[in-house]
Every structure is written in structure tokens, then in C-alpha cells.
Coordinates of C-alpha atoms in Angstrom, one line a residue:
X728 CA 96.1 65.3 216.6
X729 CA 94.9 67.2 213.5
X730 CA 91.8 67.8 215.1
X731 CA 93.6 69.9 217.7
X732 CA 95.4 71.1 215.3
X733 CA 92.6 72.7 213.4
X734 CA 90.8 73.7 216.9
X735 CA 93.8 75.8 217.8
X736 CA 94.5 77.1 214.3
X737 CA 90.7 78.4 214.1
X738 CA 90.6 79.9 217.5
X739 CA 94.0 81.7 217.2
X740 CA 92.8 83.1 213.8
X741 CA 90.3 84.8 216.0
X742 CA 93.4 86.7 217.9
X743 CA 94.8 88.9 214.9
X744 CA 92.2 88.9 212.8
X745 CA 91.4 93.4 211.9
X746 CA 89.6 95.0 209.3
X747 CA 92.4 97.3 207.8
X748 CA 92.0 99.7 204.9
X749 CA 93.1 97.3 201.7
X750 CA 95.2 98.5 199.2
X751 CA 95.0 97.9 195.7
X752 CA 96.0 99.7 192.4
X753 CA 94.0 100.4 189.5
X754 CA 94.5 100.5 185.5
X755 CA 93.4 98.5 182.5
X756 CA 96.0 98.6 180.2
X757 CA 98.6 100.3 181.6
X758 CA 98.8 101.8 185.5
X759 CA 97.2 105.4 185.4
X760 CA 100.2 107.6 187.1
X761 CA 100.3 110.0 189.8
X762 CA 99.4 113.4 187.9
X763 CA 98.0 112.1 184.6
X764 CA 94.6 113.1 185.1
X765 CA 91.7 111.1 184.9
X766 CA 91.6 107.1 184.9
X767 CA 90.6 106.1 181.1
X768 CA 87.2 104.6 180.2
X769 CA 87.0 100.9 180.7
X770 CA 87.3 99.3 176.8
X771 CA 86.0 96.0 176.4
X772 CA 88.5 93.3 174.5
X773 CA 92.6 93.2 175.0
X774 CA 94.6 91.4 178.0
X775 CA 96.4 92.7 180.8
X776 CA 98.9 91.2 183.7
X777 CA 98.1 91.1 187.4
X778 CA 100.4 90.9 190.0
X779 CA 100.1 88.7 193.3
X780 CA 101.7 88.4 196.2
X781 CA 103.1 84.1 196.5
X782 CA 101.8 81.6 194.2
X783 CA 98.9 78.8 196.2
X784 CA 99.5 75.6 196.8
X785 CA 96.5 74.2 195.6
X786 CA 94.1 75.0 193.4
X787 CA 91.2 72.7 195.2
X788 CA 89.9 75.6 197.2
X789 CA 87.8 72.5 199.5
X790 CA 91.4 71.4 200.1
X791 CA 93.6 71.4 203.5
X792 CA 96.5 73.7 201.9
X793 CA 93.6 75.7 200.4
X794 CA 95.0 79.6 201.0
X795 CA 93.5 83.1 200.7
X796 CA 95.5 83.4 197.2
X797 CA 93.5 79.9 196.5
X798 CA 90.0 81.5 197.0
X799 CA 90.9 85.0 194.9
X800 CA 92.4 82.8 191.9
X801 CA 89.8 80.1 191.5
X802 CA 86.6 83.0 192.0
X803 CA 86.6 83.7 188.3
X804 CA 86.4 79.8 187.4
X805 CA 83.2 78.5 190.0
X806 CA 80.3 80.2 191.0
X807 CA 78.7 80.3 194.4
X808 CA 75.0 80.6 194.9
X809 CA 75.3 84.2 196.2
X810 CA 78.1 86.4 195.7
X811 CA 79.0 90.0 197.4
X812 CA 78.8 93.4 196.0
X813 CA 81.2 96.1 196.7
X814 CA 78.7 97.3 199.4
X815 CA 78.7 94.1 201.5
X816 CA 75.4 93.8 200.1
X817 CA 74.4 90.0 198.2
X818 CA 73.0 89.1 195.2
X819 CA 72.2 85.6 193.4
X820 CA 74.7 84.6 191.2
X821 CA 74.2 80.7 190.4
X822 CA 70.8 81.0 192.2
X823 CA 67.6 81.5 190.4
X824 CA 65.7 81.2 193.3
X825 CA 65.3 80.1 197.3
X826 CA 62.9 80.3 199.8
X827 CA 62.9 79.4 203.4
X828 CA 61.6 76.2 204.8
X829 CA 61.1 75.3 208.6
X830 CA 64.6 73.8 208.9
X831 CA 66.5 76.0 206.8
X832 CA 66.2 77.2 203.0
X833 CA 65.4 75.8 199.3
X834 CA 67.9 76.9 196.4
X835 CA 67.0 76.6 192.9
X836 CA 70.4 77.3 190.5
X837 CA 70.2 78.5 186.9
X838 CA 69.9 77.2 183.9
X839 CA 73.6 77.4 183.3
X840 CA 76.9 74.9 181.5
X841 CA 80.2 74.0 182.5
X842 CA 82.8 75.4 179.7
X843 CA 82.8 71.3 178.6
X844 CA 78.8 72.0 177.9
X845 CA 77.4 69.5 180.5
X846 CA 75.1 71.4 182.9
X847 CA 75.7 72.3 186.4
X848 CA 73.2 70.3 188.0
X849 CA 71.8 70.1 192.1
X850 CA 74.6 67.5 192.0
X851 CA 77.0 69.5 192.0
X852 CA 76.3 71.7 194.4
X853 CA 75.6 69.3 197.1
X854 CA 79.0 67.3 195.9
X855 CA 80.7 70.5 196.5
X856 CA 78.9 71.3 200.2
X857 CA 79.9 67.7 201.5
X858 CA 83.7 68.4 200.3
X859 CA 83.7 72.2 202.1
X860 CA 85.7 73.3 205.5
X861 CA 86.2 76.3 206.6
X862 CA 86.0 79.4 205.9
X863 CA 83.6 78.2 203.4
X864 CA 79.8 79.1 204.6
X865 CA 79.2 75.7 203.0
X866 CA 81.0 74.2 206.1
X867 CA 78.4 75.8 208.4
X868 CA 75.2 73.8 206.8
X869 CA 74.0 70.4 208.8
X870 CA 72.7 69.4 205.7
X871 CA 72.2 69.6 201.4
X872 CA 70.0 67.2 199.7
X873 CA 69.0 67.4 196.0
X874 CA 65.3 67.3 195.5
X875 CA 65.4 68.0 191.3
X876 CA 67.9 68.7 188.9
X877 CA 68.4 72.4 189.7
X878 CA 67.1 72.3 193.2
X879 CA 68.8 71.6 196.8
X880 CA 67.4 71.8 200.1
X881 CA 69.7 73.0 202.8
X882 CA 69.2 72.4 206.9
X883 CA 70.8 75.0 208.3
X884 CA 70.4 76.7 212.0
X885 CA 71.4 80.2 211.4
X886 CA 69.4 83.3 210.0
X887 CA 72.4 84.7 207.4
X888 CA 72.0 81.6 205.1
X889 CA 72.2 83.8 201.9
X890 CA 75.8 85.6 203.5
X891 CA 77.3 82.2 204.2
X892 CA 76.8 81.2 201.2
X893 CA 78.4 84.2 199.0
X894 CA 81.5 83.5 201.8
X895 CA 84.1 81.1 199.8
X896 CA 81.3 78.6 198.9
X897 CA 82.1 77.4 195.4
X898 CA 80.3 75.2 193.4
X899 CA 82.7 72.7 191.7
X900 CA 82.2 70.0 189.0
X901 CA 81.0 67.0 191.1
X902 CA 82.4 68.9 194.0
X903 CA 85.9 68.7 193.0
X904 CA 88.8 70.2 190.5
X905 CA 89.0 67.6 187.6
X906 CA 92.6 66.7 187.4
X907 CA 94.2 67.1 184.0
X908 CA 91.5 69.6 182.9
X909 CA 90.5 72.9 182.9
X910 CA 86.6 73.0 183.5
X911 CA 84.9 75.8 184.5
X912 CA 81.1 77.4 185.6
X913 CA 82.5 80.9 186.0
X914 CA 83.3 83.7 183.4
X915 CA 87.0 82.8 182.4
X916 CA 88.8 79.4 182.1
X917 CA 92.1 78.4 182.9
X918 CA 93.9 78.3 179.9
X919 CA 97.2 77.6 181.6
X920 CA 99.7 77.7 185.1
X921 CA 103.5 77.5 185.0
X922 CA 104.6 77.0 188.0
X923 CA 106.7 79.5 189.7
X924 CA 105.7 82.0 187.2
X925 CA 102.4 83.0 185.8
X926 CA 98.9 81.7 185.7
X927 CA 96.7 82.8 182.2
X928 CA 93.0 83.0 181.9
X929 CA 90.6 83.3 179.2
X930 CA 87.2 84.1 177.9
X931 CA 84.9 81.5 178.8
X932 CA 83.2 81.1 175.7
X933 CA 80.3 79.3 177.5
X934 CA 79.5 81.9 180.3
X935 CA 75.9 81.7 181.0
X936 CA 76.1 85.0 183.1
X937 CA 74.6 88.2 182.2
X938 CA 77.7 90.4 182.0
X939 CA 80.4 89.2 180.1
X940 CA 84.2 89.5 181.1
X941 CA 85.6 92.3 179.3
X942 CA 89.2 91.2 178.7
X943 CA 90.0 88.7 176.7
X944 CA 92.7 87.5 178.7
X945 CA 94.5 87.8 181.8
X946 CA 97.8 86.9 183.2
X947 CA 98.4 86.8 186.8
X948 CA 102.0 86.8 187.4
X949 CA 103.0 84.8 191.1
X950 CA 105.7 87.7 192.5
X951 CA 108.0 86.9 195.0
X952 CA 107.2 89.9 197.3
X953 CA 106.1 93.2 197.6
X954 CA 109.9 95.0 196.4
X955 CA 109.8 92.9 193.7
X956 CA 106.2 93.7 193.2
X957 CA 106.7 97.4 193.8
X958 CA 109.6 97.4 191.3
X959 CA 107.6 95.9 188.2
X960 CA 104.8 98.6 188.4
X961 CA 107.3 101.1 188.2
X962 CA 108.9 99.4 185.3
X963 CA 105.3 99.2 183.6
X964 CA 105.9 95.6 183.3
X965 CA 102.5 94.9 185.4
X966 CA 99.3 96.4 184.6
X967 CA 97.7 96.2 188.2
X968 CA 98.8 94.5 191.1
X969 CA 97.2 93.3 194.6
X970 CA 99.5 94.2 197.7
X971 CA 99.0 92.7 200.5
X972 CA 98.6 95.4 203.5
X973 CA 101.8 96.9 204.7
X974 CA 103.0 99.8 206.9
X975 CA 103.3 103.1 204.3
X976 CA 102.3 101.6 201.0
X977 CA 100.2 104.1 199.9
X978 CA 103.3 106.4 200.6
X979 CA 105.8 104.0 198.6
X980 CA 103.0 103.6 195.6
X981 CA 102.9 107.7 195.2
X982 CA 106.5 108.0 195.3
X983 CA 107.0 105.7 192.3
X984 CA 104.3 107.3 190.9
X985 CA 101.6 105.1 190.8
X986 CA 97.9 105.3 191.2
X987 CA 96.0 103.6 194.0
X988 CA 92.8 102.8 195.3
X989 CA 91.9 101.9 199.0
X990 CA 88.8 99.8 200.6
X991 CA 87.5 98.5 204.0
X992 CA 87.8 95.2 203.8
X993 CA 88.5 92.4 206.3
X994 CA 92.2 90.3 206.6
X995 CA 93.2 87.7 209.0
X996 CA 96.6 87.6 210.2
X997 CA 96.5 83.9 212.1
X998 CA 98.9 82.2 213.9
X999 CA 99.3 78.4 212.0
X1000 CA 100.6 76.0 214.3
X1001 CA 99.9 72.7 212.3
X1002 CA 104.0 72.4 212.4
X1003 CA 104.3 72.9 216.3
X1004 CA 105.3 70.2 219.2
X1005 CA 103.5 71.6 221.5
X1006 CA 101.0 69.5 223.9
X1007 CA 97.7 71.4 224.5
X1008 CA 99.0 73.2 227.5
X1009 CA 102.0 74.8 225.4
X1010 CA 99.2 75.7 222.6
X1011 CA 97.3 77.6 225.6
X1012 CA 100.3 79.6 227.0
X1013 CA 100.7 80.3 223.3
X1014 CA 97.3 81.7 223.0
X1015 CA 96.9 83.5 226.2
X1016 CA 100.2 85.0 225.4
X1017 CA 99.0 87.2 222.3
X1018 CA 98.6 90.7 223.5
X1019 CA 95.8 91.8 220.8
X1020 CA 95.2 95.6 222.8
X1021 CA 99.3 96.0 222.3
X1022 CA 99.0 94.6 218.5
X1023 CA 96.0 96.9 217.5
X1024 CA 97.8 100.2 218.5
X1025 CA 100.8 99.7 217.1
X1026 CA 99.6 98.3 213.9
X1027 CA 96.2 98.7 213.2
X1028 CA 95.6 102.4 214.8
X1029 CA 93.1 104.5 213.0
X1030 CA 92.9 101.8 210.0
X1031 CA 91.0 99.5 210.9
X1032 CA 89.8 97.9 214.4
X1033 CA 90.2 94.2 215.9
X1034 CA 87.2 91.4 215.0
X1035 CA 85.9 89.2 217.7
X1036 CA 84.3 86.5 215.4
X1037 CA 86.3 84.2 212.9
X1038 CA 83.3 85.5 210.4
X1039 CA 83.1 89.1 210.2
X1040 CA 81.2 91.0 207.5
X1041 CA 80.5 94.4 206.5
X1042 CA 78.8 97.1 208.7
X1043 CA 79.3 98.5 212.0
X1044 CA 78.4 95.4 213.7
X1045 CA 80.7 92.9 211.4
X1046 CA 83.5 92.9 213.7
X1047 CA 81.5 91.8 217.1
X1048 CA 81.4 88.5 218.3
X1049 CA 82.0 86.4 221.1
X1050 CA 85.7 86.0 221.2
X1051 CA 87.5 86.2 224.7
X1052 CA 90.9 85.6 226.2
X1053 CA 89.1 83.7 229.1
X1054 CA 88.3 81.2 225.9
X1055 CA 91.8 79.6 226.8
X1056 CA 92.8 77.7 230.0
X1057 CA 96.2 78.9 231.5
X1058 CA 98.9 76.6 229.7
X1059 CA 102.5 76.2 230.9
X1060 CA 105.3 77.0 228.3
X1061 CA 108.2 75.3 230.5
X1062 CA 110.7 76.7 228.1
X1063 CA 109.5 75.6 224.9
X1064 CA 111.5 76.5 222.1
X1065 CA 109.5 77.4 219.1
X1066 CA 110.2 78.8 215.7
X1067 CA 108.4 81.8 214.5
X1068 CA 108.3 82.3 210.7
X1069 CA 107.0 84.9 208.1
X1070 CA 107.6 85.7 204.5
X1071 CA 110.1 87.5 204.1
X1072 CA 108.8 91.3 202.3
X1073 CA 105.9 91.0 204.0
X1074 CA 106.7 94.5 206.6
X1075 CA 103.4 94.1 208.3
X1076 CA 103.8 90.6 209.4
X1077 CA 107.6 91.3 209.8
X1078 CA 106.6 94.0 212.5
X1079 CA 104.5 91.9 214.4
X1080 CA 107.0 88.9 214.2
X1081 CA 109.0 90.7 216.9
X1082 CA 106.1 92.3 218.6
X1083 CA 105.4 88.6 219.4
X1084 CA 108.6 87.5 219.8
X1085 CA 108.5 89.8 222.8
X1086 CA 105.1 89.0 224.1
X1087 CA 106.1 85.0 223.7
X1088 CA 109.4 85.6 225.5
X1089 CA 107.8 86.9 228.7
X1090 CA 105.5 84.1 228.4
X1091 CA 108.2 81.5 229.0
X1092 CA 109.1 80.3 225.6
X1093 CA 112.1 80.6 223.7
X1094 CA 112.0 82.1 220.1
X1095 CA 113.7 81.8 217.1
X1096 CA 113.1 84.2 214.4
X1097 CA 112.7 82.5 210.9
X1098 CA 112.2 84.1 207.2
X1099 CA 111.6 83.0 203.8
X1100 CA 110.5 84.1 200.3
X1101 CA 106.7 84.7 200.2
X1102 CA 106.2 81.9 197.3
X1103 CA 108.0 79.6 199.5
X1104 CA 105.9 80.4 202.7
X1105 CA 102.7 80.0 200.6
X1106 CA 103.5 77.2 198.6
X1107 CA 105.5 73.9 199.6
X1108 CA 105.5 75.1 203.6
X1109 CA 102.1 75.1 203.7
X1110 CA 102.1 71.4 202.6
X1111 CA 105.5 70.6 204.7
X1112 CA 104.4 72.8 207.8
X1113 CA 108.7 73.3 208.9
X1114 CA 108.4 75.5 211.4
X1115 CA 106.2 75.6 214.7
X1116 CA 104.6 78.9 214.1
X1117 CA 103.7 80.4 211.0
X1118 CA 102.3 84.4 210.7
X1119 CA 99.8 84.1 207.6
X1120 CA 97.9 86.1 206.1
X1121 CA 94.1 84.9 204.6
X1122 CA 91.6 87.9 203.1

């Protein structure tokens, strides 16, 4: 069953997924305010503490309970062979080199160290493909071999080879986290997690990448939601933050007097049904039963537009793709009753909790409304799975 499981999770990611105009909120030190003029010049040296939205469940980002906060957290600690710039556009990052071959592409990696001082070898990247699932663009290549020390050969029959590979495609130490140590290719380490509270990273003093990190440190603080989160950078006890997309924030973050920046980026809100008893048929009626036209104009509007791809990118074309409704045969709900569960704080998914509730109703099903703390609904219940339905969010 956790085949279907993952063939229904993927395919209903496909129904909410938008591109939304991303807040975030910017300051080095302390959080520029509303008024004060210009940001300051970015100083190299010092710490400063992040906010997030939950706390993940894993840090293994090739692992099942693997989240969004997962991929953000573990970025600064593994490389990928190509990584995004603001534009959308890619660069190399752990890759010196490729070309194309007739079956897909040759990559060979830099001379570069883990922060133990071994090097990060072809091994390691091909460990690291054979471990990766989706979203990962590892999970989309037939094939890595290594064919020298630094070099891997990939089969792989698609044309955006370079983008799959900058999409949540890390390269780990023999393709997995060590357990009981903190090794790292990227430009920080993890110096230390308490659970429940804070996460703290530091300079890696081995960083084999042109640019070095300019803080010295950095605390990322696991908040419980987004009043909480709201509350602290008004209290200056947070430096910067990263809320998750609501309804009004940019109104809320200048009323507390705090200075924000927006971007077009891409969010999926998915419905996760690894905890639901529902045969295929329910999963269908389910899916069918999603009204994305009704979601999109009273939610996205004029921020953003509905995807039809599981993979979109940047540019006017990233959103289109080959999603349809008629994807789904017509299921029978028969009066399922199914529980439908967000974290609690989280106002967008909130909002389109009972928008579904609705649409699910005159489907057939019955609905019970569920909430709990965001840490809780992205930590242990994405490992236990409680409820039937889950609203998620993954960026």
C-alpha cells in the first residue's frame, strides 16, 4: 500500500500547488524598521538568529519524513552539483565540469573536502543519487555510475539535466547523514540541535567554495507559529525570520513595524493522505473533489497563479504542464468519514481547511476538522501520520 500511497500523495500535490508572492524579512543584526531609512551595509563576522516556522523531522533530506523545512536547513551543510540563483538561472556549485553524452550527461565535481578533511569523491555522489526520491532531480535519473574519482556519468532522458540537478539534489557523505556526527561539504557545520528549541551553525572552517559565509554563526530558532513568530520580531528577540505565506502578512509585518521583502517563488500546498483508510476509489472521489478554479480566486488572486506540473520553475512557462482533473477515475466516497488536519497559525492553510471541508462535503464524505501546533504537525505527525488528511505545506 505505500506505493499508492506515494502515487496519490504526488498527484494530489499537483492540485494546490501556486506560485505565490513569498514573504520574508530582512536584517543582519538587528531587523531594519519601518521608517529607519536605509538597510545597513552587510559586515562580515558576528552571529544572528533566524526564525522558522515547525522544527523537521529528519534531518536525512533522502528520507521518507524528509520536509520542506528539511531541504532549507540541511542547504548550507551539502552541496548539489548545480544550485539556483535568485534569477532562476543555474550555476555549478560542486561541479567543475559536464558535458553531454548520447544517453545523458558527464559531471566532473571539484577538488573539494568534507569538514572531517576526507574528499568528496564520485562516490559520494552516486551513493547520494541511488538514496534520492522525490522532489529530488536526483530521483529523475535512470542511472549514475562513477568513471574516476571526481567523475560520474549520468543516463538521463530529459533535456533540463543541469535544473534537476540544482532541485533538492544533495550530495551527502556516502549518500547518507553520519549518525552521531556533524559532517559537512557545504559552507557551515552543524555545531548543535536541541530539540524543540534551536538549531546553531558555524563557520566551516574547511569550505572549499569561493565565497565565504559571512557570519560566524547562526541560530535558527524552531517557532511554534506564525503569532509566536510575529511577536518575537517585534520584541527584537529574532534578527530575521522566514514566514510561511499567509493572508495579510505584509500588512501585520508593517504594523509592528518591521521591514520586509517579497519574491516569486513557487509553494505546494499538498493534500498527505499516508494516514487515510481510504481504498483507491475513496482516494479518487477525494481527488476529483478538489475544486482548484474555486481555491485560486479565493486565495491565490492576483498573487500568484495555479502550476500544472509537480516541477515548476521559473519563467512564464514554469507553471505549465500536463496536469488534468480527467487524470482521476470517478471514485465513490459512500460516506467516508475522514479527518482533515492543519497546523494550527497557519491562516492560509486554515482558510482552505474549510474551503475543502465544503467542497469534500458535497462530495459525499463526512469531515472532521482537526488542529495542532505547527511543530507538532511537522514533526512526530509526519512520522505517526494520525489523521487521514493532512494540509502541508513544502517550498
Amino acid at each position: 500500500m505505500s506505493g499508492v500511497f506515494r502515487s496519490n500523495r504526488a498527484i494530489l500535490a499537483a492540485l494546490l500547488s501556486v506560485l505565490v508572492a513569498c514573504t520574508g524579512s530582512g536584517g543582519d543584526v538587528e531587523p531594519t524598521r519601518s521608517g529607519d531609512g536605509a538597510t545597513p551595509d552587510i559586515r562580515s563576522g558576528g552571529a544572528i538568529t533566524f526564525g522558522i516556522i515547525g522544527e523537521p523531522a529528519t534531518w536525512d533530506p533522502y528520507a521518507a519524513q524528509a520536509s520542506a523545512a528539511t531541504f532549507a536547513l540541511v542547504r548550507p551543510l551539502y552541496p548539489s552539483l548545480f544550485s539556483f540563483e535568485p534569477d532562476g538561472s543555474v550555476r555549478n556549485y560542486l561541479a567543475e565540469s559536464f558535458e553531454k553524452t548520447k544517453s545523458g550527461f558527464r559531471v566532473t565535481i571539484e577538488k573539494a573536502r568534507w569538514s572531517n578533511g576526507r574528499r568528496i569523491t564520485a562516490r559520494d555522489v552516486v551513493a547520494s543519487a541511488r538514496r534520492a526520491r522525490a522532489p529530488s532531480g536526483f530521483a529523475r535519473v535512470r542511472s549514475a555510475v562513477v568513471v574516476g574519482t571526481r567523475k560520474i556519468a549520468f543516463r538521463a532522458p530529459f533535456a533540463d539535466w543541469k535544473r534537476a540537478l540544482a532541485t533538492a539534489s544533495f550530495v551527502l557523505p556516502a549518500g547518507r547523514v553520519p549518525r552521531g556526527k556533524t559532517v559537512s561539504g557545504g559552507p557551515y557545520v552543524l555545531e548543535s540541535v536541541t530539540p524543540g528549541l534551536e538549531a546553531v551553525f558555524a563557520r566551516n572552517d574547511r569550505w572549499w567554495g569561493d565565497d565565504d559565509p559571512r557570519l560566524h554563526r547562526v541560530v535558527v530558532q524552531f517557532i511554534q507559529d506564525l503569532d509566536v513568530m510575529l511577536a518575537l520580531l517585534e520584541d527584537r528577540r529574532l534578527d530575521g525570520a522566514a514566514p510561511t505565506s499567509s493572508v495579510n502578512l505584509g500588512a501585520r509585518l508593517d504594523a509592528i513595524g518591521v521591514e520586509h521583502e517579497e519574491s516569486l517563488g513557487w509553494e505546494t500546498v499538498y493534500l498527505d493522505l499516508e494516514g487515510a483508510q481510504l481504498d483507491d476509489s475513496g482516494r479518487h472521489a477525494l481527488a476529483r473533489a478538489v475544486d482548484r478554479a474555486l481555491i485560486e480566486e479565493g486565495f491565490i488572486r492576483d498573487s500568484g497563479r495555479t502550476v500544472d506540473t509537480l516541477h515548476p520553475s521559473p519563467g512564464r512557462r514554469g507553471a505549465e504542464g500536463e496536469w488534468t482533473a480527467a487524470a482521476f477515475p470517478i471514485g465513490d466516497a459512500s460516506n467516508e468519514r475522514i479527518r482533515l488536519a492543519v497546523g494550527v497559525g497557519d491562516e492560509l492553510t486554515e482558510l482552505i481547511q474549510r474551503a475543502l471541508r465544503l467542497q469534500f462535503e458535497d462530495a459525499g464524505f463526512e469531515v472532521e476538522l482537526v488542529t495542532t501546533d505547527a511543530a507538532t504537525f511537522y514533526g512526530p505527525w509526519e512520522l505517526t501520520d494520525p489523521m487521514d488528511v493532512a494540509i502541508r505545506r513544502a517550498a
